[in-house]
PDB file of C-alpha atoms in Angstrom:
ATOM      1  CA  MET A   1     -19.415  31.507  22.140  1.00 35.00           C
ATOM      2  CA  ALA A   2     -17.481  31.785  18.886  1.00 34.00           C
ATOM      3  CA  ASP A   3     -14.747  29.584  20.388  1.00 38.00           C
ATOM      4  CA  ILE A   4     -17.280  26.872  21.125  1.00 32.00           C
ATOM      5  CA  PHE A   5     -18.524  26.829  17.534  1.00 34.00           C
ATOM      6  CA  ARG A   6     -14.931  26.799  16.283  1.00 43.00           C
ATOM      7  CA  GLU A   7     -14.166  23.736  18.413  1.00 41.00           C
ATOM      8  CA  ILE A   8     -17.286  21.986  17.157  1.00 33.00           C
ATOM      9  CA  ASP A   9     -16.322  22.766  13.557  1.00 41.00           C
ATOM     10  CA  GLU A  10     -12.816  21.380  14.112  1.00 46.00           C
ATOM     11  CA  GLU A  11     -14.225  18.199  15.638  1.00 43.00           C
ATOM     12  CA  LEU A  12     -16.567  17.747  12.678  1.00 42.00           C
ATOM     13  CA  GLN A  13     -13.659  18.202  10.251  1.00 51.00           C
ATOM     14  CA  GLN A  14     -11.580  15.616  12.112  1.00 55.00           C
ATOM     15  CA  GLU A  15     -14.521  13.210  12.165  1.00 55.00           C
ATOM     16  CA  LYS A  16     -14.974  13.633   8.411  1.00 53.00           C
ATOM     17  CA  ALA A  17     -11.267  13.038   7.898  1.00 56.00           C
ATOM     18  CA  ALA A  18     -11.413   9.894  10.000  1.00 57.00           C
ATOM     19  CA  LYS A  19     -14.326   8.588   7.949  1.00 56.00           C
ATOM     20  CA  LEU A  20     -12.441   9.343   4.739  1.00 53.00           C
ATOM     21  CA  TRP A  21      -9.412   7.448   5.996  1.00 51.00           C
ATOM     22  CA  GLN A  22     -11.628   4.504   6.910  1.00 55.00           C
ATOM     23  CA  ARG A  23     -12.871   4.610   3.340  1.00 54.00           C
ATOM     24  CA  TYR A  24      -9.487   4.879   1.679  1.00 48.00           C
ATOM     25  CA  GLY A  25      -7.330   3.327   4.382  1.00 49.00           C
ATOM     26  CA  GLY A  26      -9.335   0.177   4.002  1.00 47.00           C
ATOM     27  CA  TRP A  27      -8.523   0.326   0.312  1.00 43.00           C
ATOM     28  CA  VAL A  28      -8.481  -3.300  -0.802  1.00 38.00           C
ATOM     29  CA  ILE A  29      -4.845  -4.358  -0.676  1.00 42.00           C
ATOM     30  CA  ALA A  30      -5.327  -7.055  -3.253  1.00 43.00           C
ATOM     31  CA  VAL A  31      -6.540  -4.512  -5.797  1.00 42.00           C
ATOM     32  CA  ALA A  32      -3.964  -1.844  -4.975  1.00 49.00           C
ATOM     33  CA  VAL A  33      -0.976  -4.143  -4.990  1.00 52.00           C
ATOM     34  CA  GLY A  34      -2.342  -6.173  -7.865  1.00 51.00           C
ATOM     35  CA  VAL A  35      -2.633  -3.157 -10.161  1.00 44.00           C
ATOM     36  CA  VAL A  36       0.902  -2.028  -9.374  1.00 51.00           C
ATOM     37  CA  LEU A  37       2.380  -5.452  -9.821  1.00 51.00           C
ATOM     38  CA  ALA A  38       0.412  -6.262 -12.951  1.00 47.00           C
ATOM     39  CA  VAL A  39       2.239  -3.404 -14.668  1.00 43.00           C
ATOM     40  CA  SER A  40       5.661  -3.659 -13.068  1.00 49.00           C
ATOM     41  CA  GLY A  41       5.754  -7.441 -13.282  1.00 50.00           C
ATOM     42  CA  ASN A  42       6.407  -7.198 -16.987  1.00 49.00           C
ATOM     43  CA  VAL A  43       9.931  -5.993 -16.229  1.00 49.00           C
ATOM     44  CA  PHE A  44      10.838  -9.351 -14.774  1.00 53.00           C
ATOM     45  CA  TRP A  45       9.552 -11.329 -17.722  1.00 46.00           C
ATOM     46  CA  THR A  46      12.389 -10.152 -19.940  1.00 50.00           C
ATOM     47  CA  ARG A  47      14.997 -11.700 -17.622  1.00 53.00           C
ATOM     48  CA  TYR A  48      14.026 -15.276 -18.273  1.00 47.00           C
ATOM     49  CA  SER A  49      14.352 -17.621 -21.226  1.00 49.00           C
ATOM     50  CA  ALA A  50      11.305 -18.063 -23.422  1.00 49.00           C
ATOM     51  CA  GLU A  51      10.717 -21.596 -22.168  1.00 55.00           C
ATOM     52  CA  ARG A  52      10.867 -20.790 -18.465  1.00 62.00           C
ATOM     53  CA  GLN A  53       8.973 -17.586 -19.046  1.00 59.00           C
ATOM     54  CA  ALA A  54       6.141 -19.482 -20.692  1.00 65.00           C
ATOM     55  CA  GLU A  55       5.944 -22.088 -17.908  1.00 72.00           C
ATOM     56  CA  ARG A  56       6.032 -19.557 -15.107  1.00 74.00           C
ATOM     57  CA  GLY A  57       3.804 -17.239 -17.085  1.00 73.00           C
ATOM     58  CA  ASP A  58       1.121 -19.923 -17.284  1.00 80.00           C
ATOM     59  CA  ARG A  59       1.321 -20.503 -13.545  1.00 83.00           C
ATOM     60  CA  TYR A  60       1.282 -16.787 -12.803  1.00 79.00           C
ATOM     61  CA  GLU A  61      -1.727 -16.227 -15.039  1.00 81.00           C
ATOM     62  CA  ALA A  62      -3.548 -19.150 -13.424  1.00 87.00           C
ATOM     63  CA  ALA A  63      -2.907 -17.745  -9.954  1.00 83.00           C
ATOM     64  CA  ALA A  64      -3.973 -14.266 -11.062  1.00 83.00           C
ATOM     65  CA  ASP A  65      -7.184 -15.701 -12.513  1.00 86.00           C
ATOM     66  CA  LEU A  66      -7.964 -17.287  -9.140  1.00 89.00           C
ATOM     67  CA  ALA A  67      -7.457 -13.906  -7.454  1.00 85.00           C
ATOM     68  CA  THR A  68      -9.785 -12.100  -9.845  1.00 83.00           C
ATOM     69  CA  SER A  69     -12.438 -14.814  -9.772  1.00 88.00           C
ATOM     70  CA  GLY A  70     -13.105 -14.575  -6.061  1.00 88.00           C
ATOM     71  CA  LYS A  71     -10.777 -17.326  -4.867  1.00 93.00           C
ATOM     72  CA  PRO A  72      -8.109 -15.416  -2.925  1.00 87.00           C
ATOM     73  CA  LYS A  73      -7.142 -18.311  -0.663  1.00 93.00           C
ATOM     74  CA  GLU A  74      -6.431 -20.582  -3.627  1.00 94.00           C
ATOM     75  CA  ALA A  75      -4.616 -17.720  -5.367  1.00 87.00           C
ATOM     76  CA  ALA A  76      -2.397 -17.219  -2.323  1.00 92.00           C
ATOM     77  CA  GLU A  77      -1.470 -20.907  -2.338  1.00 93.00           C
ATOM     78  CA  ALA A  78      -0.684 -20.786  -6.055  1.00 90.00           C
ATOM     79  CA  PHE A  79       1.504 -17.693  -5.729  1.00 86.00           C
ATOM     80  CA  ALA A  80       3.268 -19.212  -2.722  1.00 91.00           C
ATOM     81  CA  GLY A  81       4.078 -22.341  -4.726  1.00 90.00           C
ATOM     82  CA  LEU A  82       5.382 -20.268  -7.611  1.00 85.00           C
ATOM     83  CA  ALA A  83       7.564 -18.215  -5.267  1.00 86.00           C
ATOM     84  CA  GLU A  84       9.196 -21.345  -3.871  1.00 87.00           C
ATOM     85  CA  ASP A  85      10.784 -22.415  -7.164  1.00 77.00           C
ATOM     86  CA  ALA A  86      11.098 -19.097  -9.000  1.00 69.00           C
ATOM     87  CA  GLY A  87      14.211 -16.962  -9.301  1.00 66.00           C
ATOM     88  CA  SER A  88      14.857 -14.383  -6.604  1.00 62.00           C
ATOM     89  CA  GLY A  89      13.397 -11.367  -8.405  1.00 62.00           C
ATOM     90  CA  TYR A  90      10.369 -13.227  -9.662  1.00 71.00           C
ATOM     91  CA  ALA A  91       9.888 -14.870  -6.261  1.00 81.00           C
ATOM     92  CA  THR A  92       9.603 -11.404  -4.718  1.00 84.00           C
ATOM     93  CA  LEU A  93       6.852 -10.509  -7.156  1.00 83.00           C
ATOM     94  CA  ALA A  94       4.996 -13.757  -6.444  1.00 86.00           C
ATOM     95  CA  ARG A  95       5.320 -13.237  -2.682  1.00 90.00           C
ATOM     96  CA  LEU A  96       3.746  -9.802  -2.930  1.00 87.00           C
ATOM     97  CA  ARG A  97       0.838 -11.241  -4.884  1.00 88.00           C
ATOM     98  CA  GLU A  98       0.566 -14.004  -2.285  1.00 91.00           C
ATOM     99  CA  ALA A  99       0.316 -11.392   0.478  1.00 90.00           C
ATOM    100  CA  SER A 100      -2.320  -9.377  -1.366  1.00 88.00           C
ATOM    101  CA  ALA A 101      -4.390 -12.535  -1.912  1.00 89.00           C
ATOM    102  CA  LEU A 102      -4.105 -13.483   1.760  1.00 92.00           C
ATOM    103  CA  ALA A 103      -5.313 -10.002   2.737  1.00 89.00           C
ATOM    104  CA  ALA A 104      -8.252 -10.329   0.351  1.00 87.00           C
ATOM    105  CA  ALA A 105      -9.069 -13.680   1.954  1.00 90.00           C
ATOM    106  CA  GLY A 106      -9.191 -11.992   5.351  1.00 89.00           C
ATOM    107  CA  ASP A 107      -6.037 -13.592   6.736  1.00 92.00           C
ATOM    108  CA  VAL A 108      -4.427 -10.324   7.776  1.00 89.00           C
ATOM    109  CA  ASP A 109      -1.804 -11.866  10.061  1.00 93.00           C
ATOM    110  CA  ALA A 110      -0.546 -14.179   7.334  1.00 95.00           C
ATOM    111  CA  ALA A 111      -0.535 -11.332   4.788  1.00 92.00           C
ATOM    112  CA  LEU A 112       1.438  -9.150   7.166  1.00 93.00           C
ATOM    113  CA  ALA A 113       3.960 -11.934   7.763  1.00 95.00           C
ATOM    114  CA  VAL A 114       4.583 -12.276   4.021  1.00 94.00           C
ATOM    115  CA  PHE A 115       4.874  -8.518   3.506  1.00 92.00           C
ATOM    116  CA  ARG A 116       7.407  -8.306   6.328  1.00 92.00           C
ATOM    117  CA  ARG A 117       9.360 -11.232   4.896  1.00 92.00           C
ATOM    118  CA  VAL A 118       9.581  -9.494   1.531  1.00 91.00           C
ATOM    119  CA  ALA A 119      10.600  -6.254   3.248  1.00 92.00           C
ATOM    120  CA  ALA A 120      13.451  -8.099   4.963  1.00 91.00           C
ATOM    121  CA  GLU A 121      14.541 -10.433   2.176  1.00 87.00           C
ATOM    122  CA  GLY A 122      13.101  -9.164  -1.103  1.00 80.00           C
ATOM    123  CA  GLU A 123      14.834  -7.275  -3.877  1.00 78.00           C
ATOM    124  CA  ALA A 124      14.528  -3.544  -4.423  1.00 77.00           C
ATOM    125  CA  PRO A 125      12.281  -1.802  -5.182  1.00 83.00           C
ATOM    126  CA  TYR A 126       9.651  -4.322  -4.101  1.00 87.00           C
ATOM    127  CA  ALA A 127      11.036  -4.669  -0.585  1.00 91.00           C
ATOM    128  CA  ASP A 128      10.094  -1.024  -0.042  1.00 92.00           C
ATOM    129  CA  LEU A 129       6.591  -1.601  -1.403  1.00 90.00           C
ATOM    130  CA  ALA A 130       6.219  -4.421   1.114  1.00 92.00           C
ATOM    131  CA  ARG A 131       7.373  -2.071   3.893  1.00 94.00           C
ATOM    132  CA  VAL A 132       4.692   0.421   2.946  1.00 93.00           C
ATOM    133  CA  TRP A 133       1.899  -2.143   2.989  1.00 91.00           C
ATOM    134  CA  ALA A 134       3.115  -3.717   6.215  1.00 93.00           C
ATOM    135  CA  ALA A 135       2.906  -0.273   7.808  1.00 93.00           C
ATOM    136  CA  ARG A 136      -0.531   0.480   6.353  1.00 91.00           C
ATOM    137  CA  MET A 137      -1.941  -2.740   7.731  1.00 90.00           C
ATOM    138  CA  ARG A 138      -0.874  -1.843  11.270  1.00 92.00           C
ATOM    139  CA  ILE A 139      -2.067   1.757  11.476  1.00 90.00           C
ATOM    140  CA  GLY A 140      -3.785   2.197  14.814  1.00 88.00           C
ATOM    141  CA  SER A 141      -2.277  -0.925  16.364  1.00 90.00           C
ATOM    142  CA  VAL A 142       1.400   0.153  16.464  1.00 93.00           C
ATOM    143  CA  ASP A 143       2.754   3.505  17.655  1.00 95.00           C
ATOM    144  CA  ALA A 144       3.336   6.183  15.034  1.00 95.00           C
ATOM    145  CA  ALA A 145       7.088   6.551  15.606  1.00 96.00           C
ATOM    146  CA  THR A 146       7.684   2.847  14.961  1.00 96.00           C
ATOM    147  CA  LEU A 147       5.636   2.807  11.760  1.00 96.00           C
ATOM    148  CA  VAL A 148       7.203   5.984  10.370  1.00 97.00           C
ATOM    149  CA  GLY A 149      10.643   4.574  11.149  1.00 96.00           C
ATOM    150  CA  GLU A 150       9.850   1.441   9.162  1.00 95.00           C
ATOM    151  CA  LEU A 151       8.695   3.599   6.244  1.00 95.00           C
ATOM    152  CA  ALA A 152      11.967   5.560   6.128  1.00 95.00           C
ATOM    153  CA  PRO A 153      13.576   3.725   3.149  1.00 94.00           C
ATOM    154  CA  ALA A 154      10.475   4.299   1.014  1.00 94.00           C
ATOM    155  CA  LEU A 155      10.269   7.990   1.960  1.00 96.00           C
ATOM    156  CA  VAL A 156      13.609   8.821   0.351  1.00 95.00           C
ATOM    157  CA  ASP A 157      13.461  11.153  -2.672  1.00 93.00           C
ATOM    158  CA  GLY A 158      13.548   9.163  -5.897  1.00 92.00           C
ATOM    159  CA  ASN A 159      12.019   6.017  -4.426  1.00 92.00           C
ATOM    160  CA  PRO A 160       9.250   4.864  -6.803  1.00 90.00           C
ATOM    161  CA  TRP A 161       6.931   4.191  -3.855  1.00 92.00           C
ATOM    162  CA  ARG A 162       7.530   7.517  -2.115  1.00 94.00           C
ATOM    163  CA  PRO A 163       4.053   9.007  -2.856  1.00 92.00           C
ATOM    164  CA  LEU A 164       2.364   5.923  -1.396  1.00 92.00           C
ATOM    165  CA  ALA A 165       4.721   6.058   1.582  1.00 94.00           C
ATOM    166  CA  VAL A 166       3.970   9.745   2.174  1.00 95.00           C
ATOM    167  CA  GLU A 167       0.229   9.031   2.064  1.00 93.00           C
ATOM    168  CA  THR A 168       0.795   6.234   4.549  1.00 93.00           C
ATOM    169  CA  GLU A 169       2.751   8.506   6.884  1.00 96.00           C
ATOM    170  CA  ALA A 170      -0.040  11.088   6.652  1.00 94.00           C
ATOM    171  CA  ALA A 171      -2.579   8.450   7.686  1.00 93.00           C
ATOM    172  CA  ILE A 172      -0.332   7.372  10.556  1.00 94.00           C
ATOM    173  CA  ARG A 173      -0.033  10.985  11.764  1.00 94.00           C
ATOM    174  CA  LEU A 174      -3.783  11.504  11.476  1.00 91.00           C
ATOM    175  CA  GLN A 175      -4.531   8.343  13.432  1.00 91.00           C
ATOM    176  CA  ALA A 176      -2.085   9.513  16.125  1.00 92.00           C
ATOM    177  CA  GLY A 177      -3.842  12.874  16.436  1.00 91.00           C
ATOM    178  CA  GLU A 178      -1.043  14.801  14.700  1.00 93.00           C
ATOM    179  CA  THR A 179      -3.465  16.619  12.417  1.00 92.00           C
ATOM    180  CA  ASP A 180      -1.144  19.461  11.402  1.00 94.00           C
ATOM    181  CA  LYS A 181       1.588  17.066  10.282  1.00 95.00           C
ATOM    182  CA  ALA A 182      -0.956  14.927   8.430  1.00 94.00           C
ATOM    183  CA  LEU A 183      -2.369  17.993   6.663  1.00 95.00           C
ATOM    184  CA  ALA A 184       1.098  19.126   5.575  1.00 97.00           C
ATOM    185  CA  LEU A 185       1.840  15.691   4.105  1.00 97.00           C
ATOM    186  CA  TYR A 186      -1.483  15.504   2.268  1.00 95.00           C
ATOM    187  CA  LYS A 187      -0.874  19.010   0.878  1.00 97.00           C
ATOM    188  CA  SER A 188       2.570  17.992  -0.381  1.00 97.00           C
ATOM    189  CA  LEU A 189       0.966  15.165  -2.351  1.00 95.00           C
ATOM    190  CA  ALA A 190      -1.943  17.248  -3.620  1.00 96.00           C
ATOM    191  CA  ASP A 191       0.372  20.024  -4.815  1.00 97.00           C
ATOM    192  CA  ASP A 192       2.898  17.730  -6.510  1.00 95.00           C
ATOM    193  CA  ALA A 193       2.117  17.274 -10.200  1.00 93.00           C
ATOM    194  CA  THR A 194       4.126  14.032 -10.241  1.00 91.00           C
ATOM    195  CA  THR A 195       1.846  12.353  -7.678  1.00 92.00           C
ATOM    196  CA  PRO A 196      -0.183   9.565  -9.352  1.00 89.00           C
ATOM    197  CA  SER A 197      -3.633  10.916 -10.215  1.00 90.00           C
ATOM    198  CA  ARG A 198      -5.737   8.674  -7.957  1.00 87.00           C
ATOM    199  CA  LEU A 199      -3.457   9.206  -4.991  1.00 90.00           C
ATOM    200  CA  ARG A 200      -3.415  12.944  -5.670  1.00 92.00           C
ATOM    201  CA  GLY A 201      -7.208  12.941  -5.728  1.00 91.00           C
ATOM    202  CA  ARG A 202      -7.377  11.202  -2.349  1.00 91.00           C
ATOM    203  CA  ALA A 203      -4.851  13.634  -0.903  1.00 92.00           C
ATOM    204  CA  THR A 204      -6.824  16.625  -2.206  1.00 94.00           C
ATOM    205  CA  GLU A 205     -10.003  15.313  -0.610  1.00 91.00           C
ATOM    206  CA  MET A 206      -8.215  14.795   2.700  1.00 91.00           C
ATOM    207  CA  VAL A 207      -6.846  18.365   2.584  1.00 94.00           C
ATOM    208  CA  ARG A 208     -10.375  19.674   2.173  1.00 92.00           C
ATOM    209  CA  ALA A 209     -11.673  17.477   4.969  1.00 91.00           C
ATOM    210  CA  LEU A 210      -8.957  18.733   7.320  1.00 91.00           C
ATOM    211  CA  GLY A 211      -9.761  22.342   6.506  1.00 87.00           C
ATOM    212  CA  GLY A 212      -6.585  23.016   4.557  1.00 77.00           C
TER     213      GLY A 212
END
């Protein structure tokens, strides 16, 4: 009888974990990517002359305003236009914002196509960020081994996106029924003081949900 109750308890824990992943796995890509890029985008500004920086800055700000004012489709078009005539590094940044806007507009296939293009053609480290989001968008629709393989460059120690990549791998493992592996990955994030605070909080909650 005790075994029966133990099995029920494990099923309830897994169900709770699945609901938590639905909550966080559906994390709005536009917001997540937008916050990261809003900060890191400043690095690129210093590489351009004041005149070109001002012109592109105006266009970037206009596109960003569209994204934050509930017009993701228009924002995607604006970022796409900016990416076409911007320098390579800045084009990568604009492409990522284009993809996040497309995702917010509900055009998942188009967003995925842009993320995969950046992963293949974009400059480091943003190509790895695109790899992570391309994998996250396909959890449950592509086999775990394929997705984890695509994440490999971002999982390397020292990669700035490694914590996000580890969280993504954990979600992939959980979706595939590899609960023990998922739990170990979530624990590694929760126990690492260098993990960004929000991501660490999500990982801690997932550890609890999985009975760790």
